[in-house]
């Protein structure tokens, strides 16, 4: 049995505390009034901040083109007249910026939350796939994956809080939640969003969100319990087969809930924009991160001697998945980007125009980090079985996919007002702390080897043909 | 200890087979004479092929106007058939490459025929981009070659040009991958041949394969590298085919999900075709011990999975078409307009054959039934043809301008060419089944002792299996995990 060391526990709690301070600072330093926002704008302009200068045209441009194209004259005109009158425009602009600045601490929290929640969810999905595929190599990693999925509970709770706060209108992350969006008499009326109100509406959104979380957590609760039960029961694989069947059902539901979740939680941040590929694109991003996290936790636990039997071939397989799904992510990223760039239909192009103009560096850097780096680093078969190599590759992959989520969320919520500072780092540390605490305390609670799995012996004998086993866990050579 | 396999896994080779039995079983159809049924099937296919060729010559000689196309619907059966055939081809590469990467041993009994299917299907697909040209004799202009028009080159921005590269690369890589795998098997036929002419032919085909350890080592490396290359290739080929539509601005075509959705559909339809072909083949060539119920069930599982992905994509298309708020999206291939318009029959064929019928495979009894599998596989082949037809024809029939709304009616030439490609495919596949080892014997021999029924039973009973012929076992494998 693994012992969750006091040192690591303290470390994770420290991360949570430091993270909380960072998050709190973010909320504390956000402006509360238009005056404060104006002050910040003038401050930015005085310093010739490139964000502030380029921001105006781009944001306004983006805002209008989508509406103008859909020929909803009324709204476009209101804004156009606002543009015409300088003074009026300043106020409108300041209010706009105020909203974006108010969104900043929320978005910082949301990006990290979605990143960690999504990774945990995809670890769960990968685990279900391993069960359904009757994989023979990965059985020794089952407890690692199960332990990571323990993080689903706390992240789901934070997600519920965020959902609740959105319902209570404590934040403006989802523009369609603003007052008057669906009210034709309101100056905020948005006919495009109103046309989608059958799907985009607060009760529907909240109920759906809760349902996704409930389905995922239910499976996670069930499969963890059943998996531990498999260890001791001797019932001719009855428990194992039940786990199998439930996992099939979960994958079925997962495919649907994941797609809907990505529309509700991410695509809904840009309610005028749409892309049919989006759900799978989010999936690919989270999947490759999830595999990296599995590899990290495995490598760490193995180095502590907590995973007897896990050898370099297992690491090699994980690294192969990291490599393969990095390319798969790139494939989907490119498919989505290229098709929209190629056809250049205005209501779709605004999405990338905004990201190219205001998020140029992260947008392009993420492609390098998520594609170029892994493909060069992890192509070599020998490298894939060297833990420190996998860790280096994995750190870049994880950072790259954090940026990916960042670039999905931030342009919609804070626009040009983005930065990477204390609130963002604080959120990351907060969720990292929760992740470490949840994962390792869960791992310490069960036998690290799932002794009842009928494929366990295959996993223990697993040896990829050209891998030379070295270091920890390689004593058991076949 | 030889390779360990969990007892819970079902055997992949049935009966008490030795290495020699495998050789005998696989060589038998090649070494024996064809029976009457083979000739009947062959002549029917040949007739279809010749009829199709006649239609092609008629088209090229007279003009594309003999087809049912009109000025609004410029693509219909031609590109439908093209995408259909390319899609079918994809299962072959999936089985030989992707399943190799995932170390699926059950792939070994079906990869050879699936690859053959790929190659013959790509042949059929390759006909359409040429014959649907108005001036096919200028077809070579699609190649970026230095020329006397001041080196007039192609525009690399067109997905139709990417198609040229994708399909030709796909065909060449598939062919090389297939042929490499065939070397040890051709050598086996060569070594058994008694007639000098036959020996000569298989000696030529097997490139002097002698099965040395170093050769096998290289062979495995090459297989793995080719599998690693063929996997992104297979994804990109159908992706590029999908971009013929997705890069456009037609509502119903312009959709970012097309690349992965077309690929999933290709695997879906390709596996259905493998089921159709192998369902017959395992019977007529007496290979039931190798292509077992388990194989059929595994393939059905892949069909459920990819069918599910396709269904999610349909739902996504349907939802986002509404979500866009664009009124034009209401006439596209998966919309309320399509379900009730003049092509409703095509729309509902798609839904019934592709989405509803395959759900029967969730039931284990059906999944393991040869007859039901065969029927469902035919249904999917039809359904996936309708998917492509719907995407192409329904979208084109109702574009942005109502004054351009028109219908498509195929002529006998449209139908004749399609029938011709089916005939051509049949001819090639029937000839293949008589002259090529339809199962990769070298590969199946590597799993005999770990996954053969006889050996599994003995292990279970605790009886030590014969310590025989380990030398041969160490040689013939592309599945690396076998060797411990």
Short mmCIF file of N, CA, C and O in Angstrom, two decimals, chain A residues 70 133-137 192 195-200 237 240-241 244 248 252 255-256 259 263 267-268 270-271 273-278 280 317 320-321 328 331-332 334-336 338-340 342-343 345 348 454-455 457-458 461-466 478, chain B residues 1 4-9 101-104 157-159 162 220-221 224 232 235-236 239 243 246-249 254-261 263-264 298 301 305 308-310 312-313 315-317 319-326 362 480-481 483-484:
data_model
loop_
_atom_site.label_atom_id
_atom_site.label_comp_id
_atom_site.label_asym_id
_atom_site.label_seq_id
_atom_site.Cartn_x
_atom_site.Cartn_y
_atom_site.Cartn_z
N UNK A 70 -25.45 39.12 -40.51
CA UNK A 70 -26.74 38.47 -40.33
C UNK A 70 -27.89 39.46 -40.53
O UNK A 70 -29.05 39.13 -40.30
N UNK A 133 -11.97 -2.03 -24.23
CA UNK A 133 -11.10 -2.61 -25.25
C UNK A 133 -10.41 -3.88 -24.73
O UNK A 133 -9.70 -4.53 -25.48
N UNK A 134 -10.62 -4.23 -23.47
CA UNK A 134 -9.95 -5.37 -22.86
C UNK A 134 -8.45 -5.30 -23.09
O UNK A 134 -7.82 -6.27 -23.51
N UNK A 135 -7.91 -4.12 -22.83
CA UNK A 135 -6.48 -3.92 -23.01
C UNK A 135 -5.73 -4.81 -22.04
O UNK A 135 -6.16 -5.04 -20.91
N UNK A 136 -4.62 -5.34 -22.50
CA UNK A 136 -3.84 -6.21 -21.64
C UNK A 136 -2.66 -5.50 -21.00
O UNK A 136 -2.14 -5.95 -19.99
N UNK A 137 -2.26 -4.39 -21.57
CA UNK A 137 -1.03 -3.73 -21.07
C UNK A 137 -1.29 -2.83 -19.88
O UNK A 137 -0.44 -2.67 -19.01
N UNK A 192 -30.01 37.42 -32.64
CA UNK A 192 -29.35 36.16 -33.03
C UNK A 192 -29.43 35.17 -31.88
O UNK A 192 -29.81 34.01 -32.05
N UNK A 195 -32.83 33.93 -31.21
CA UNK A 195 -33.23 32.86 -32.14
C UNK A 195 -32.78 31.49 -31.65
O UNK A 195 -33.29 30.47 -32.09
N UNK A 196 -31.80 31.47 -30.77
CA UNK A 196 -31.30 30.19 -30.27
C UNK A 196 -31.80 29.90 -28.86
O UNK A 196 -31.29 29.00 -28.20
N UNK A 197 -32.78 30.68 -28.42
CA UNK A 197 -33.14 30.61 -27.01
C UNK A 197 -33.70 29.24 -26.62
O UNK A 197 -33.75 28.90 -25.46
N UNK A 198 -34.09 28.47 -27.63
CA UNK A 198 -34.56 27.12 -27.33
C UNK A 198 -33.43 26.30 -26.69
O UNK A 198 -33.66 25.46 -25.86
N UNK A 199 -32.21 26.59 -27.09
CA UNK A 199 -31.06 25.90 -26.51
C UNK A 199 -30.34 26.77 -25.48
O UNK A 199 -30.02 26.33 -24.40
N UNK A 200 -30.08 28.03 -25.89
CA UNK A 200 -29.35 28.92 -25.00
C UNK A 200 -30.33 29.60 -24.07
O UNK A 200 -30.88 30.65 -24.40
N UNK A 237 -15.71 -13.71 -12.54
CA UNK A 237 -15.67 -12.47 -13.33
C UNK A 237 -17.02 -11.79 -13.50
O UNK A 237 -17.21 -11.01 -14.42
N UNK A 240 -16.44 -8.15 -12.77
CA UNK A 240 -15.66 -7.60 -13.87
C UNK A 240 -16.55 -7.34 -15.08
O UNK A 240 -16.46 -6.29 -15.73
N UNK A 241 -17.43 -8.27 -15.38
CA UNK A 241 -18.30 -8.10 -16.56
C UNK A 241 -19.29 -6.96 -16.36
O UNK A 241 -19.62 -6.25 -17.32
N UNK A 244 -17.50 -3.94 -17.10
CA UNK A 244 -17.37 -3.83 -18.56
C UNK A 244 -18.63 -3.21 -19.17
O UNK A 244 -18.57 -2.24 -19.92
N UNK A 248 -19.18 0.40 -21.10
CA UNK A 248 -19.71 0.59 -22.46
C UNK A 248 -20.78 1.68 -22.43
O UNK A 248 -20.77 2.61 -23.25
N UNK A 252 -20.77 5.52 -24.23
CA UNK A 252 -21.91 5.98 -25.04
C UNK A 252 -22.39 7.35 -24.55
O UNK A 252 -22.51 8.30 -25.33
N UNK A 255 -19.73 10.24 -25.00
CA UNK A 255 -19.63 10.84 -26.33
C UNK A 255 -20.65 11.95 -26.50
O UNK A 255 -20.39 12.97 -27.12
N UNK A 256 -21.83 11.72 -25.96
CA UNK A 256 -22.89 12.72 -26.11
C UNK A 256 -22.67 13.88 -25.14
O UNK A 256 -22.68 15.05 -25.55
N UNK A 259 -19.76 16.26 -26.04
CA UNK A 259 -20.07 17.19 -27.13
C UNK A 259 -20.94 18.33 -26.62
O UNK A 259 -20.63 19.51 -26.86
N UNK A 263 -20.21 22.53 -26.08
CA UNK A 263 -21.04 23.61 -26.64
C UNK A 263 -21.50 24.54 -25.53
O UNK A 263 -21.50 25.76 -25.68
N UNK A 267 -18.20 26.77 -26.20
CA UNK A 267 -18.67 27.43 -27.41
C UNK A 267 -19.71 28.50 -27.06
O UNK A 267 -19.81 29.52 -27.75
N UNK A 268 -20.45 28.29 -25.97
CA UNK A 268 -21.46 29.25 -25.54
C UNK A 268 -20.87 30.57 -25.07
O UNK A 268 -21.60 31.55 -24.91
N UNK A 270 -18.95 32.27 -26.87
CA UNK A 270 -19.08 33.07 -28.10
C UNK A 270 -20.40 32.69 -28.74
O UNK A 270 -20.43 31.94 -29.71
N UNK A 271 -21.50 33.18 -28.25
CA UNK A 271 -22.79 32.62 -28.69
C UNK A 271 -23.12 32.92 -30.15
O UNK A 271 -24.04 32.31 -30.69
N UNK A 273 -20.94 32.46 -32.51
CA UNK A 273 -20.05 31.62 -33.31
C UNK A 273 -20.43 30.16 -33.17
O UNK A 273 -21.01 29.74 -32.17
N UNK A 274 -20.09 29.37 -34.20
CA UNK A 274 -20.42 27.94 -34.16
C UNK A 274 -19.41 27.20 -35.01
O UNK A 274 -18.85 27.74 -35.96
N UNK A 275 -19.16 25.98 -34.62
CA UNK A 275 -18.32 25.09 -35.42
C UNK A 275 -18.73 23.68 -35.08
O UNK A 275 -18.79 23.30 -33.91
N UNK A 276 -19.01 22.89 -36.12
CA UNK A 276 -19.49 21.53 -35.85
C UNK A 276 -18.41 20.66 -35.23
O UNK A 276 -18.70 19.72 -34.52
N UNK A 277 -17.18 20.97 -35.53
CA UNK A 277 -16.09 20.14 -35.03
C UNK A 277 -15.79 20.38 -33.56
O UNK A 277 -15.08 19.61 -32.92
N UNK A 278 -16.31 21.46 -33.00
CA UNK A 278 -15.80 21.98 -31.74
C UNK A 278 -15.73 20.94 -30.62
O UNK A 278 -14.73 20.85 -29.90
N UNK A 280 -15.33 17.75 -30.64
CA UNK A 280 -14.25 16.78 -30.77
C UNK A 280 -12.89 17.44 -30.63
O UNK A 280 -11.93 16.80 -30.20
N UNK A 317 4.28 2.97 -23.78
CA UNK A 317 2.95 2.98 -24.37
C UNK A 317 2.23 4.30 -24.09
O UNK A 317 1.58 4.87 -24.98
N UNK A 320 3.59 6.86 -26.28
CA UNK A 320 3.09 6.69 -27.66
C UNK A 320 1.72 7.34 -27.81
O UNK A 320 1.43 7.97 -28.82
N UNK A 321 0.89 7.15 -26.79
CA UNK A 321 -0.43 7.78 -26.84
C UNK A 321 -0.30 9.30 -26.82
O UNK A 321 -1.01 10.00 -27.54
N UNK A 328 -3.15 13.96 -33.35
CA UNK A 328 -4.59 13.96 -33.57
C UNK A 328 -5.19 15.33 -33.21
O UNK A 328 -6.03 15.86 -33.94
N UNK A 331 -4.40 17.65 -35.94
CA UNK A 331 -5.26 17.36 -37.09
C UNK A 331 -6.60 18.07 -36.94
O UNK A 331 -7.07 18.74 -37.86
N UNK A 332 -7.20 17.97 -35.77
CA UNK A 332 -8.50 18.61 -35.57
C UNK A 332 -8.35 20.14 -35.51
O UNK A 332 -9.18 20.87 -36.04
N UNK A 334 -6.16 21.89 -37.02
CA UNK A 334 -5.95 22.38 -38.38
C UNK A 334 -7.23 22.28 -39.20
O UNK A 334 -7.56 23.19 -39.97
N UNK A 335 -7.93 21.17 -39.05
CA UNK A 335 -9.17 21.00 -39.83
C UNK A 335 -10.13 22.15 -39.54
O UNK A 335 -10.71 22.74 -40.45
N UNK A 336 -10.27 22.47 -38.25
CA UNK A 336 -11.21 23.53 -37.89
C UNK A 336 -10.73 24.89 -38.39
O UNK A 336 -11.47 25.65 -39.00
N UNK A 338 -8.38 25.59 -40.73
CA UNK A 338 -8.21 25.73 -42.18
C UNK A 338 -9.55 25.87 -42.88
O UNK A 338 -9.68 26.70 -43.79
N UNK A 339 -10.53 25.09 -42.48
CA UNK A 339 -11.81 25.16 -43.18
C UNK A 339 -12.46 26.53 -43.00
O UNK A 339 -13.09 27.05 -43.92
N UNK A 340 -12.30 27.09 -41.81
CA UNK A 340 -12.89 28.41 -41.58
C UNK A 340 -12.09 29.48 -42.31
O UNK A 340 -12.65 30.38 -42.94
N UNK A 342 -10.36 29.03 -45.01
CA UNK A 342 -10.49 28.83 -46.45
C UNK A 342 -11.80 29.44 -46.97
O UNK A 342 -11.81 30.19 -47.94
N UNK A 343 -12.90 29.10 -46.29
CA UNK A 343 -14.19 29.59 -46.77
C UNK A 343 -14.37 31.06 -46.41
O UNK A 343 -15.03 31.80 -47.13
N UNK A 345 -16.11 32.73 -44.25
CA UNK A 345 -17.47 33.23 -44.06
C UNK A 345 -17.45 34.12 -42.82
O UNK A 345 -17.02 33.67 -41.75
N UNK A 348 -18.09 33.18 -39.10
CA UNK A 348 -17.21 32.19 -38.49
C UNK A 348 -15.80 32.74 -38.32
O UNK A 348 -15.10 32.41 -37.36
N UNK A 454 -8.94 -9.97 -14.82
CA UNK A 454 -8.51 -11.18 -15.54
C UNK A 454 -7.33 -10.94 -16.49
O UNK A 454 -6.71 -11.89 -16.93
N UNK A 455 -7.03 -9.69 -16.78
CA UNK A 455 -5.92 -9.42 -17.69
C UNK A 455 -4.66 -8.98 -16.94
O UNK A 455 -3.68 -8.57 -17.56
N UNK A 457 -2.32 -10.48 -15.42
CA UNK A 457 -1.05 -11.15 -15.69
C UNK A 457 -0.45 -10.70 -17.03
O UNK A 457 0.75 -10.60 -17.18
N UNK A 458 -1.32 -10.43 -17.99
CA UNK A 458 -0.82 -9.91 -19.27
C UNK A 458 -0.08 -8.61 -19.05
O UNK A 458 0.95 -8.35 -19.65
N UNK A 461 3.26 -9.10 -17.53
CA UNK A 461 4.24 -9.67 -18.45
C UNK A 461 4.49 -8.75 -19.64
O UNK A 461 5.18 -9.14 -20.57
N UNK A 462 3.89 -7.60 -19.60
CA UNK A 462 3.93 -6.77 -20.79
C UNK A 462 5.34 -6.27 -21.09
O UNK A 462 6.00 -5.70 -20.24
N UNK A 463 5.74 -6.50 -22.30
CA UNK A 463 7.06 -6.05 -22.74
C UNK A 463 6.98 -5.70 -24.22
O UNK A 463 6.76 -6.58 -25.04
N UNK A 464 7.14 -4.43 -24.52
CA UNK A 464 7.14 -4.03 -25.93
C UNK A 464 8.45 -4.47 -26.55
O UNK A 464 9.50 -4.34 -25.93
N UNK A 465 8.41 -4.92 -27.79
CA UNK A 465 9.50 -5.74 -28.32
C UNK A 465 10.88 -5.11 -28.32
O UNK A 465 11.87 -5.77 -28.09
N UNK A 466 10.97 -3.81 -28.56
CA UNK A 466 12.33 -3.28 -28.68
C UNK A 466 12.71 -2.37 -27.52
O UNK A 466 13.62 -1.56 -27.64
N UNK A 478 11.03 -10.50 -18.81
CA UNK A 478 10.59 -11.74 -19.45
C UNK A 478 11.20 -11.87 -20.81
O UNK A 478 10.97 -11.04 -21.65
N UNK B 1 9.31 -19.29 -20.88
CA UNK B 1 7.86 -19.21 -21.08
C UNK B 1 7.55 -18.48 -22.37
O UNK B 1 8.11 -17.42 -22.65
N UNK B 4 2.42 -15.00 -22.82
CA UNK B 4 1.28 -15.26 -21.96
C UNK B 4 0.03 -14.59 -22.51
O UNK B 4 0.07 -13.44 -22.94
N UNK B 5 -1.06 -15.29 -22.49
CA UNK B 5 -2.33 -14.67 -22.87
C UNK B 5 -3.39 -15.05 -21.84
O UNK B 5 -3.46 -16.21 -21.42
N UNK B 6 -4.18 -14.06 -21.46
CA UNK B 6 -5.21 -14.31 -20.46
C UNK B 6 -6.17 -15.38 -20.97
O UNK B 6 -6.60 -15.33 -22.12
N UNK B 7 -6.52 -16.34 -20.11
CA UNK B 7 -7.42 -17.42 -20.54
C UNK B 7 -8.78 -16.89 -20.98
O UNK B 7 -9.47 -17.53 -21.77
N UNK B 8 -9.14 -15.72 -20.47
CA UNK B 8 -10.47 -15.18 -20.77
C UNK B 8 -10.61 -14.81 -22.24
O UNK B 8 -11.71 -14.71 -22.76
N UNK B 9 -9.52 -14.60 -22.91
CA UNK B 9 -9.60 -14.23 -24.34
C UNK B 9 -10.02 -15.44 -25.17
O UNK B 9 -9.52 -16.54 -24.98
N UNK B 101 -0.95 -1.04 -34.93
CA UNK B 101 -0.45 -0.13 -33.89
C UNK B 101 -1.09 -0.46 -32.54
O UNK B 101 -0.46 -0.32 -31.50
N UNK B 102 -2.34 -0.88 -32.58
CA UNK B 102 -3.02 -1.22 -31.33
C UNK B 102 -2.82 -2.69 -30.94
O UNK B 102 -3.52 -3.18 -30.04
N UNK B 103 -1.95 -3.38 -31.66
CA UNK B 103 -1.58 -4.77 -31.34
C UNK B 103 -2.80 -5.69 -31.25
O UNK B 103 -2.91 -6.51 -30.35
N UNK B 104 -3.70 -5.54 -32.20
CA UNK B 104 -4.88 -6.40 -32.22
C UNK B 104 -4.57 -7.65 -33.03
O UNK B 104 -4.40 -7.58 -34.24
N UNK B 157 -4.29 25.43 -54.29
CA UNK B 157 -5.32 25.78 -53.32
C UNK B 157 -6.57 24.93 -53.43
O UNK B 157 -7.47 25.07 -52.61
N UNK B 158 -6.64 24.09 -54.45
CA UNK B 158 -7.88 23.36 -54.66
C UNK B 158 -7.84 21.98 -54.00
O UNK B 158 -6.91 21.21 -54.23
N UNK B 159 -8.88 21.67 -53.22
CA UNK B 159 -8.93 20.33 -52.64
C UNK B 159 -9.02 19.24 -53.70
O UNK B 159 -8.68 18.09 -53.42
N UNK B 162 -5.57 18.41 -54.15
CA UNK B 162 -5.10 17.62 -52.99
C UNK B 162 -5.57 16.18 -53.13
O UNK B 162 -4.87 15.25 -52.76
N UNK B 220 9.73 -6.57 -39.93
CA UNK B 220 8.87 -6.06 -38.86
C UNK B 220 9.02 -4.56 -38.68
O UNK B 220 8.04 -3.85 -38.46
N UNK B 221 10.25 -4.10 -38.78
CA UNK B 221 10.48 -2.66 -38.65
C UNK B 221 9.72 -1.92 -39.75
O UNK B 221 9.07 -0.90 -39.50
N UNK B 224 6.02 -1.81 -39.20
CA UNK B 224 5.63 -0.88 -38.16
C UNK B 224 5.72 0.56 -38.65
O UNK B 224 4.84 1.38 -38.39
N UNK B 232 -1.77 8.10 -40.25
CA UNK B 232 -2.10 9.49 -40.61
C UNK B 232 -2.53 9.63 -42.06
O UNK B 232 -3.34 10.48 -42.39
N UNK B 235 -6.18 8.78 -42.38
CA UNK B 235 -7.00 9.86 -41.85
C UNK B 235 -7.00 11.06 -42.79
O UNK B 235 -8.02 11.69 -43.03
N UNK B 236 -5.82 11.34 -43.35
CA UNK B 236 -5.73 12.55 -44.17
C UNK B 236 -6.40 12.35 -45.53
O UNK B 236 -6.94 13.30 -46.09
N UNK B 239 -9.97 12.84 -45.14
CA UNK B 239 -10.10 14.24 -44.75
C UNK B 239 -10.06 15.14 -45.97
O UNK B 239 -10.88 16.04 -46.14
N UNK B 243 -12.80 17.56 -47.70
CA UNK B 243 -12.57 18.99 -47.92
C UNK B 243 -13.03 19.44 -49.31
O UNK B 243 -13.20 20.64 -49.53
N UNK B 246 -16.14 20.54 -47.68
CA UNK B 246 -16.10 21.41 -46.50
C UNK B 246 -15.44 22.75 -46.76
O UNK B 246 -15.73 23.72 -46.06
N UNK B 247 -14.56 22.84 -47.75
CA UNK B 247 -13.93 24.13 -48.01
C UNK B 247 -14.87 25.07 -48.77
O UNK B 247 -14.58 26.25 -48.90
N UNK B 248 -15.95 24.54 -49.28
CA UNK B 248 -16.86 25.36 -50.06
C UNK B 248 -17.66 26.28 -49.15
O UNK B 248 -17.54 26.21 -47.93
N UNK B 249 -18.50 27.11 -49.75
CA UNK B 249 -19.35 27.95 -48.91
C UNK B 249 -20.81 27.52 -48.99
O UNK B 249 -21.70 28.23 -48.53
N UNK B 254 -20.23 23.31 -46.07
CA UNK B 254 -19.24 24.00 -45.25
C UNK B 254 -19.47 23.66 -43.79
O UNK B 254 -20.32 24.21 -43.12
N UNK B 255 -18.69 22.70 -43.32
CA UNK B 255 -18.87 22.23 -41.95
C UNK B 255 -17.53 21.70 -41.48
O UNK B 255 -16.91 20.89 -42.16
N UNK B 256 -17.10 22.17 -40.30
CA UNK B 256 -15.76 21.78 -39.86
C UNK B 256 -15.68 20.33 -39.40
O UNK B 256 -14.60 19.78 -39.28
N UNK B 257 -16.82 19.73 -39.13
CA UNK B 257 -16.77 18.35 -38.62
C UNK B 257 -16.51 17.35 -39.74
O UNK B 257 -16.21 16.19 -39.49
N UNK B 258 -16.62 17.80 -40.99
CA UNK B 258 -16.49 16.85 -42.10
C UNK B 258 -15.23 15.99 -42.05
O UNK B 258 -15.31 14.78 -42.27
N UNK B 259 -14.05 16.58 -41.80
CA UNK B 259 -12.85 15.70 -41.84
C UNK B 259 -12.96 14.47 -40.94
O UNK B 259 -12.91 13.34 -41.46
N UNK B 260 -13.13 14.61 -39.62
CA UNK B 260 -13.17 13.37 -38.83
C UNK B 260 -14.44 12.56 -39.09
O UNK B 260 -14.42 11.33 -38.98
N UNK B 261 -15.51 13.24 -39.44
CA UNK B 261 -16.78 12.55 -39.65
C UNK B 261 -16.72 11.69 -40.92
O UNK B 261 -17.18 10.53 -40.92
N UNK B 263 -13.99 10.42 -42.09
CA UNK B 263 -13.08 9.31 -41.79
C UNK B 263 -13.83 8.23 -41.02
O UNK B 263 -13.73 7.04 -41.33
N UNK B 264 -14.61 8.65 -40.01
CA UNK B 264 -15.38 7.67 -39.25
C UNK B 264 -16.36 6.94 -40.16
O UNK B 264 -16.51 5.71 -40.08
N UNK B 298 -15.81 -8.88 -33.46
CA UNK B 298 -14.93 -7.73 -33.27
C UNK B 298 -15.20 -6.66 -34.34
O UNK B 298 -15.26 -5.47 -34.05
N UNK B 301 -18.17 -4.81 -33.59
CA UNK B 301 -17.97 -3.81 -32.54
C UNK B 301 -17.39 -2.53 -33.13
O UNK B 301 -17.78 -1.42 -32.75
N UNK B 305 -19.05 1.18 -33.02
CA UNK B 305 -18.32 2.36 -32.55
C UNK B 305 -18.30 3.46 -33.61
O UNK B 305 -18.70 4.60 -33.35
N UNK B 308 -21.58 4.84 -34.25
CA UNK B 308 -21.96 5.76 -33.18
C UNK B 308 -21.33 7.13 -33.39
O UNK B 308 -21.99 8.17 -33.21
N UNK B 309 -20.07 7.12 -33.80
CA UNK B 309 -19.39 8.40 -34.05
C UNK B 309 -20.11 9.14 -35.18
O UNK B 309 -20.35 10.34 -35.11
N UNK B 310 -20.45 8.37 -36.22
CA UNK B 310 -21.15 8.98 -37.34
C UNK B 310 -22.51 9.53 -36.89
O UNK B 310 -22.92 10.63 -37.28
N UNK B 312 -23.30 10.60 -33.89
CA UNK B 312 -23.07 11.84 -33.15
C UNK B 312 -22.81 12.99 -34.12
O UNK B 312 -23.28 14.12 -33.94
N UNK B 313 -22.07 12.69 -35.18
CA UNK B 313 -21.78 13.73 -36.18
C UNK B 313 -23.07 14.18 -36.88
O UNK B 313 -23.26 15.37 -37.13
N UNK B 315 -26.03 14.12 -35.61
CA UNK B 315 -26.77 14.93 -34.64
C UNK B 315 -26.15 16.32 -34.53
O UNK B 315 -26.85 17.33 -34.46
N UNK B 316 -24.82 16.36 -34.56
CA UNK B 316 -24.12 17.64 -34.49
C UNK B 316 -24.46 18.51 -35.69
O UNK B 316 -24.76 19.69 -35.56
N UNK B 317 -24.40 17.89 -36.87
CA UNK B 317 -24.74 18.61 -38.10
C UNK B 317 -26.16 19.20 -37.99
O UNK B 317 -26.41 20.35 -38.33
N UNK B 319 -27.93 19.73 -35.31
CA UNK B 319 -28.07 20.74 -34.27
C UNK B 319 -27.43 22.07 -34.69
O UNK B 319 -28.06 23.13 -34.59
N UNK B 320 -26.21 21.99 -35.17
CA UNK B 320 -25.50 23.24 -35.48
C UNK B 320 -26.17 23.95 -36.66
O UNK B 320 -26.20 25.17 -36.73
N UNK B 321 -26.72 23.16 -37.60
CA UNK B 321 -27.41 23.78 -38.72
C UNK B 321 -28.53 24.68 -38.19
O UNK B 321 -28.75 25.79 -38.68
N UNK B 322 -29.21 24.19 -37.16
CA UNK B 322 -30.24 25.02 -36.54
C UNK B 322 -29.60 26.15 -35.73
O UNK B 322 -30.05 27.30 -35.79
N UNK B 323 -28.54 25.81 -35.00
CA UNK B 323 -27.90 26.73 -34.07
C UNK B 323 -27.31 27.94 -34.81
O UNK B 323 -27.23 29.03 -34.24
N UNK B 324 -26.91 27.77 -36.05
CA UNK B 324 -26.34 28.90 -36.80
C UNK B 324 -27.35 30.03 -36.95
O UNK B 324 -26.96 31.18 -37.09
N UNK B 325 -28.62 29.67 -36.95
CA UNK B 325 -29.63 30.69 -37.19
C UNK B 325 -29.71 31.10 -38.65
O UNK B 325 -30.44 32.01 -39.01
N UNK B 326 -28.96 30.42 -39.51
CA UNK B 326 -28.98 30.77 -40.93
C UNK B 326 -30.14 30.05 -41.61
O UNK B 326 -30.25 28.84 -41.52
N UNK B 362 -25.96 -4.18 -31.21
CA UNK B 362 -25.74 -4.12 -29.76
C UNK B 362 -26.08 -5.46 -29.12
O UNK B 362 -25.61 -5.79 -28.04
N UNK B 480 4.74 -7.41 -32.37
CA UNK B 480 5.95 -7.45 -31.56
C UNK B 480 5.70 -7.98 -30.16
O UNK B 480 6.57 -8.57 -29.55
N UNK B 481 4.51 -7.79 -29.68
CA UNK B 481 4.27 -8.14 -28.29
C UNK B 481 4.31 -9.65 -28.09
O UNK B 481 4.31 -10.12 -26.97
N UNK B 483 6.65 -11.76 -28.81
CA UNK B 483 7.93 -12.36 -28.46
C UNK B 483 8.37 -11.87 -27.09
O UNK B 483 8.43 -10.68 -26.84
N UNK B 484 8.64 -12.81 -26.26
CA UNK B 484 9.07 -12.42 -24.91
C UNK B 484 10.53 -12.78 -24.74
O UNK B 484 10.97 -13.78 -25.22
#
